Structure formats: structure tokens, C-alpha cells
CSV table of C-alpha atoms in Angstrom, one decimal:
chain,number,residue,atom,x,y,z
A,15,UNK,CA,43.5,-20.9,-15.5
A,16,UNK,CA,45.6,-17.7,-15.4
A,17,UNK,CA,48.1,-18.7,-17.1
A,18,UNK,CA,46.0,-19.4,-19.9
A,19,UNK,CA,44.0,-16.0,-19.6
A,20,UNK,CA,44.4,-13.8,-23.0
A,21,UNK,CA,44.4,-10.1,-22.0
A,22,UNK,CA,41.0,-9.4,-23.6
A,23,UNK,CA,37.7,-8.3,-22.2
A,24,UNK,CA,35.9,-11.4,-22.6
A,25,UNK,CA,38.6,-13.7,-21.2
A,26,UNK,CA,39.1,-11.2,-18.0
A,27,UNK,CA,35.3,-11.3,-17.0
A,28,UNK,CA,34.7,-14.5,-17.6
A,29,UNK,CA,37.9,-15.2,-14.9
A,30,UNK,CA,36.8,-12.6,-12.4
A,31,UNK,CA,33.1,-13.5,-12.0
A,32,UNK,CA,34.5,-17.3,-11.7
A,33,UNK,CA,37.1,-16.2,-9.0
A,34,UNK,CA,33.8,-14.6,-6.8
A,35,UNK,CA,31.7,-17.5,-7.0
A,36,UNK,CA,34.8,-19.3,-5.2
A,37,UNK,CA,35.3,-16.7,-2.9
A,38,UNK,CA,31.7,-15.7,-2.1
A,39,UNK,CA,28.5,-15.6,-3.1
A,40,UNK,CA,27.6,-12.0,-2.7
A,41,UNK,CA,28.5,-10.3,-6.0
A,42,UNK,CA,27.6,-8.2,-8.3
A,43,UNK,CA,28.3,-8.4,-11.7
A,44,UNK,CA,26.6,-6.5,-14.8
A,45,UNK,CA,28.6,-9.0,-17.3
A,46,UNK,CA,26.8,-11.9,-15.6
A,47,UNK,CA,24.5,-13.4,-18.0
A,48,UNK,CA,22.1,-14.8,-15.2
A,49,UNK,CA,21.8,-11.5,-13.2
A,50,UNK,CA,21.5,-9.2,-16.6
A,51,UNK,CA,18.7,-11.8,-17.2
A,52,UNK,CA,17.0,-11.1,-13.9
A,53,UNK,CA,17.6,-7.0,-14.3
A,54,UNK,CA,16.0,-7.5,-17.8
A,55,UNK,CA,12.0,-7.6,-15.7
A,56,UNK,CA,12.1,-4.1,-14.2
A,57,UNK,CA,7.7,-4.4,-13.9
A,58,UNK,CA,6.3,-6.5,-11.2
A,59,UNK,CA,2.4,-7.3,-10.5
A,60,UNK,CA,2.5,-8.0,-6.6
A,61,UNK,CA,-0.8,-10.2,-5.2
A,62,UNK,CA,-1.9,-8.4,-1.9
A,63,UNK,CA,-4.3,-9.1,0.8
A,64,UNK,CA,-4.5,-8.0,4.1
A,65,UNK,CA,-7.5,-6.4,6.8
A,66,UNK,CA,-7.5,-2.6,7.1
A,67,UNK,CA,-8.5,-1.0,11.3
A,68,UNK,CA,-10.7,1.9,9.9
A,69,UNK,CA,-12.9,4.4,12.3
A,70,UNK,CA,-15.7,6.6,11.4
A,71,UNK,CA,-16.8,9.3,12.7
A,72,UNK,CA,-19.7,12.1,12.1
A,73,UNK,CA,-20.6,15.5,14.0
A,74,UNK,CA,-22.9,18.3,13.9
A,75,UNK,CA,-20.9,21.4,14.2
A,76,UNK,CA,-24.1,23.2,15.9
A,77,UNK,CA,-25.2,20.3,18.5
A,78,UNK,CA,-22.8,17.9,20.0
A,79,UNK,CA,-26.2,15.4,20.5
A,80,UNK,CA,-26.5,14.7,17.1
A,81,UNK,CA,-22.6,13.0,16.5
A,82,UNK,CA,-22.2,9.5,15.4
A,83,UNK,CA,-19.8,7.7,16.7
A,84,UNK,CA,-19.1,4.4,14.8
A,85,UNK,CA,-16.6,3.0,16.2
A,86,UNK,CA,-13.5,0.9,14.9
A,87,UNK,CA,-13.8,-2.2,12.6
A,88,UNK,CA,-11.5,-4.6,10.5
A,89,UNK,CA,-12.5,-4.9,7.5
A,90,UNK,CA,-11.3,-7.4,4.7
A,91,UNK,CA,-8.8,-5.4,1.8
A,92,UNK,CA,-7.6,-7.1,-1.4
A,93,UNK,CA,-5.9,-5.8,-4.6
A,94,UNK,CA,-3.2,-5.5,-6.9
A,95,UNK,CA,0.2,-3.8,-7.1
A,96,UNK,CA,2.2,-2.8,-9.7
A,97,UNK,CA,5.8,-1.9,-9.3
A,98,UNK,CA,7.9,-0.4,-11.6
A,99,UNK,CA,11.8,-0.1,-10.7
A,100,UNK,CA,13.5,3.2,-11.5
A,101,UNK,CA,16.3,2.7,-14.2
A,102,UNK,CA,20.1,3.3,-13.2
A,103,UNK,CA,19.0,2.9,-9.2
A,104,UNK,CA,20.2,-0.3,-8.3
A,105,UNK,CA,16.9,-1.8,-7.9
A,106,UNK,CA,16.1,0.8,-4.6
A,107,UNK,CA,13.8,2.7,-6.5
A,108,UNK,CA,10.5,2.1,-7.8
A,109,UNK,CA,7.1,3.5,-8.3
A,110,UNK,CA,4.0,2.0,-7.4
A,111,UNK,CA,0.7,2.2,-7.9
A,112,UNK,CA,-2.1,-0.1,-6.7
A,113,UNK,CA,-5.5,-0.8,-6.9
A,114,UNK,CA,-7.7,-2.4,-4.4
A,115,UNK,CA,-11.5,-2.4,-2.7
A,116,UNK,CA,-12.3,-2.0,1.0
A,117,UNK,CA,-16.1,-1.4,2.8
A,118,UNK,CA,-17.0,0.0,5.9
A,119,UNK,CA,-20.7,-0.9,7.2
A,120,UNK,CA,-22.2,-0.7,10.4
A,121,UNK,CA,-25.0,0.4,12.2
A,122,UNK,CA,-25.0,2.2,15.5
A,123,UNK,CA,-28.3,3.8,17.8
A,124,UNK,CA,-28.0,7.1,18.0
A,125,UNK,CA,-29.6,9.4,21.2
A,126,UNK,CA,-30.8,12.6,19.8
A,127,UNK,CA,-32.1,15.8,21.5
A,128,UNK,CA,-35.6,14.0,22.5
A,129,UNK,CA,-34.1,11.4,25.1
A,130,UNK,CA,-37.1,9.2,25.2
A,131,UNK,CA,-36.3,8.4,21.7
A,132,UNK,CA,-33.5,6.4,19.7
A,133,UNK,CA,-33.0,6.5,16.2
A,134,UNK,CA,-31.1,4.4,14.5
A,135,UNK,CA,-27.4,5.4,11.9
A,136,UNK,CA,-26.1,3.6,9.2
A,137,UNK,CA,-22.8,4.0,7.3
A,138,UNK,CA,-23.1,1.7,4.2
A,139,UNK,CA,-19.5,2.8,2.3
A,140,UNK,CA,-17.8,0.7,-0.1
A,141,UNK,CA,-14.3,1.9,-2.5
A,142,UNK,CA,-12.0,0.9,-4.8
A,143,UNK,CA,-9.0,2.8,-4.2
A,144,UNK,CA,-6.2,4.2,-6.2
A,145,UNK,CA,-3.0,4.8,-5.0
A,146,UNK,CA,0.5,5.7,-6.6
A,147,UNK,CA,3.5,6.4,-4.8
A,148,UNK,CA,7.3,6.1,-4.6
A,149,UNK,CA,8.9,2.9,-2.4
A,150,UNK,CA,12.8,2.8,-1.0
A,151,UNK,CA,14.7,-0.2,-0.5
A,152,UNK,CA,16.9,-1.0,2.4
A,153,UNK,CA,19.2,-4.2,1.8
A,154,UNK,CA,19.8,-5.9,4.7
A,155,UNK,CA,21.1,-9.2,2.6
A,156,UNK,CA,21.0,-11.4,-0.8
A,157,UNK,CA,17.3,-12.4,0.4
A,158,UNK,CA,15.7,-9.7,2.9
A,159,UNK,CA,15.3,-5.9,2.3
A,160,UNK,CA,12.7,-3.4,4.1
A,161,UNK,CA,11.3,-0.6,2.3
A,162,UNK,CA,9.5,2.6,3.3
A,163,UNK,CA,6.4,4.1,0.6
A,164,UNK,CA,5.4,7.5,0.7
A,165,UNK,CA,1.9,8.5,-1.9
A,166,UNK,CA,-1.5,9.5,-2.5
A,167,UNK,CA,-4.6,7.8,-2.6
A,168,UNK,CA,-7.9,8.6,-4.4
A,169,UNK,CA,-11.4,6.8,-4.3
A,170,UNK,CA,-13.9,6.0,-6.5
A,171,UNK,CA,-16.8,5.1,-4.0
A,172,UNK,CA,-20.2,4.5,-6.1
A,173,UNK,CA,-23.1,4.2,-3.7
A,174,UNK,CA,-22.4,5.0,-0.4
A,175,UNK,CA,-24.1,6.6,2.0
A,176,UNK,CA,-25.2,7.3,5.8
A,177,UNK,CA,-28.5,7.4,7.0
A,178,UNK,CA,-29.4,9.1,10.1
A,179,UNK,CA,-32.7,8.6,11.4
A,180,UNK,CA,-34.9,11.6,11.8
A,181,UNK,CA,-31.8,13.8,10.7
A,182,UNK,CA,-30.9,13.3,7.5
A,183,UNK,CA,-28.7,11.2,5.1
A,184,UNK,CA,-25.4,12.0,3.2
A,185,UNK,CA,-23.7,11.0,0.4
A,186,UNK,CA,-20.4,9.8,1.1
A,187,UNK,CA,-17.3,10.3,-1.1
A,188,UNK,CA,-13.9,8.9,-0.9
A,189,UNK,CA,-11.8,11.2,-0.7
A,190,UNK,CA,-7.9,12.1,-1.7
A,191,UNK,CA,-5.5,11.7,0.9
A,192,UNK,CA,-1.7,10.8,1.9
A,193,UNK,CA,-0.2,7.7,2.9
A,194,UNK,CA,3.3,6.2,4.4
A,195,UNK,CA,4.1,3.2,4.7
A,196,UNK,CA,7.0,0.3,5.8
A,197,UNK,CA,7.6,-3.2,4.7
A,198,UNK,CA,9.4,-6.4,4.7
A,199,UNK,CA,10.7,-8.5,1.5
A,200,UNK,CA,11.5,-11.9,1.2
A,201,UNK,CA,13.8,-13.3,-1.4
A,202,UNK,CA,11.6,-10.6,-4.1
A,203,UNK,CA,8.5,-12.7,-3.5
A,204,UNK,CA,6.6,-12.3,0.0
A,205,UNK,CA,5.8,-9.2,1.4
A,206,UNK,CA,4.4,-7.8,4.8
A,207,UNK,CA,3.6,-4.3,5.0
A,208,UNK,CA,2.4,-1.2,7.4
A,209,UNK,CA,0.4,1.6,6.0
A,210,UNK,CA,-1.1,4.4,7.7
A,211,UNK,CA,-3.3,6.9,5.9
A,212,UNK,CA,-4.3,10.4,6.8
A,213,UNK,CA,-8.0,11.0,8.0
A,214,UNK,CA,-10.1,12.9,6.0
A,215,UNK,CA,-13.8,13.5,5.4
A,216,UNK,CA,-16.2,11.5,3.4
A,217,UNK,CA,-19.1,13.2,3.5
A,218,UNK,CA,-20.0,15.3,0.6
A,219,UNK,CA,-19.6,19.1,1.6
A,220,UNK,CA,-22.5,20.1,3.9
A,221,UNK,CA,-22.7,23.3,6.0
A,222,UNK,CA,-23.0,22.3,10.0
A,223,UNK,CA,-21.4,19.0,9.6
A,224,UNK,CA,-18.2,17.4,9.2
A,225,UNK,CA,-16.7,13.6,9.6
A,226,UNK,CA,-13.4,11.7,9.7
A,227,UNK,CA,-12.5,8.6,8.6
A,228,UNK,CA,-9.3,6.9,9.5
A,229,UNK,CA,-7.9,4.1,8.9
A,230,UNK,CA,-4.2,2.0,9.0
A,231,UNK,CA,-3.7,-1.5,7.3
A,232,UNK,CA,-1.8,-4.7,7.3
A,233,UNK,CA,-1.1,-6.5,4.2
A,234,UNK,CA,0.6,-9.6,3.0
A,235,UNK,CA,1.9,-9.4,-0.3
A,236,UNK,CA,2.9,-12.4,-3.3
A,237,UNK,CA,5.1,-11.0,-6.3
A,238,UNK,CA,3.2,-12.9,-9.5
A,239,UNK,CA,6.5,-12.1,-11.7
């Protein structure tokens, strides 16, 4: 084969990406017409599902009896990603942004001041969430990289509310807020990732009264192209 080589472009690439495929499998080559092929889809739309740990809770800046403590729950999370790879960074950049809907409902009894009475709370809070962020990939080999996102998140949250016997109600609000994150990919198609977000407040602004809601997530992730 080398002897018959003709010292032009075509001829030498053709020999060299044939000479590593013999030698090994873990190349790189821009000429070859498969992987150029492959780089050609630089937009992804990722399936994910997963159950979000979120905690809620309220307090009256003026009188510790009338806090709400609601606890921890997991709660479902589903939604869509889209990633979008960074040109001329070797596929360890991207941007993402993705959509997806949570809830958080529960009721809890609630002492007040009068401690032959108990009232009842309700948190009834439902969002579709918008994120967008950066992600950076680690490759570990040909099928397995981790990655680390950094981004913001912004809620739209339609009806939601608390109720507090007695007391009074709020209207709740989403919220903006920063989140990190760390995952796993699998040969470009299965993912499993960590997210943790900042707390923040929920209730619409209200003199006396403030509330954090916190919450952290595990998702599994299916790349649809």
C-alpha cells in the first residue's frame, strides 16, 4: 500500500486514517467521512426524568408560633433538554437550556398562639421551570464522559398558593435562582445527573414574613438525537 501511495492529499489521508484503525481504535480524524458525519448534529433534545427532594418552609418574622414547617418530600420531575455544543470546542462545550414541571403539595397542622386550637396549612405549588446554563465535559474514554453544569433557573408558577388557617394565605411565586450540577454520559445517549439549587423565597413579598424553599434532584436522561 505504500508503495503505491501518490504524494497527494487525498492518497496520504486516506493511508493514515487506515493505518489507525489497524493500530487502534481511538482516533481522531476531521478527514473521516463517518466522524464529520457525526460532528455535522451539534443540537441534541435529551428526554429526562427523575424525582426532585424539595423542603418548604414559612416564618413570621414577629412570632416564631406562627412558622410552618412542611417538611421534605419527593416529588415526580419530568422535561426536556436541549443542548447545543459550542463550535471549535471539541465537543466539551455546550449550552443548555431545559424545560420541565415539578409540584409541591402538602398539608401540615399548625399550633398557633391559642394552644387549645389547631389550624390547619396548605402549600398547593405547582411550576414549569426554565433553566439555561453552560455544561463541561470530562472524557474519561470513547463511551463515558462526566460533565459539570453551572445556570439559572426561572419559574412560571400559575396558581399557587398557601393557606394558613386563621392567618392568612399567600400567593406563591417561583422564583429566579442558581443551580450546579454533575453528571454521567454513556456512549452520548444515557444520562444520570446531580443538581442542587439555591433556596430562595416563594412567597410574594410580604412585610413580617419570609419562606425558603429548597430543593436538589436526581435525573435520568435519554438523548432523542
Amino acid at each position: 500500500q505504500i508503495n503505491q501511495i501518490k504524494y497527494i492529499r487525498k492518497d496520504l489521508i486516506k493511508q493514515f486514517i487506515e493505518h489507525n484503525k489497524c493500530s487502534s481504535g481511538n482516533y481522531f480524524s476531521l478527514y473521516d467521512p463517518t466522524i464529520r458525519k457525526k460532528k455535522e448534529n451539534s443540537i441534541h433534545l435529551n428526554l429526562r426524568a427523575g424525582s426532585t427532594v424539595a423542603s418548604f418552609f414559612i416564618e413570621n418574622l414577629n412570632s416564631r408560633r406562627f412558622d410552618g414547617d412542611f417538611g421534605t418530600e419527593f416529588i415526580p420531575r419530568i422535561g426536556l433538554e436541549v443542548e447545543i455544543d459550542i463550535p471549535n470546542s471539541k465537543k466539551k462545550w455546550a449550552f443548555v437550556f431545559e424545560t420541565y414541571y415539578t409540584s409541591f403539595r402538602k398539608d401540615i397542622i399548625l399550633q398557633n398562639a391559642i394552644q387549645t386550637q389547631i389550624d390547619e396549612a396548605s402549600i398547593d405549588f405547582s411550576t414549569i421551570e426554565l433553566s439555561t446554563g453552560i455544561r463541561y465535559y470530562f472524557f474519561l474514554s470513547e463511551n463515558s464522559k462526566l460533565y459539570v453544569n453551572g445556570g439559572i433557573s426561572l419559574g412560571m408558577s400559575g396558581n399557587s398558593f398557601i393557606t394558613m388557617e386563621r392567618i392568612r394565605d399567600f400567593d406563591l411565586v417561583s422564583g429566579q435562582r442558581f443551580n450546579g450540577a454533575v453528571g454521567f454520559n454513556f456512549k452520548n445517549k444515557y444520562f444520570l445527573e446531580y443538581r442542587q439549587n439555591t433556596s430562595h423565597s416563594i412567597i410574594e413579598a410580604s412585610v413580617g414574613w419570609n419562606s425558603q424553599y429548597k430543593s436538589r434532584s436526581v435525573t435520568l436522561g435519554y438523548r432523542l438525537f
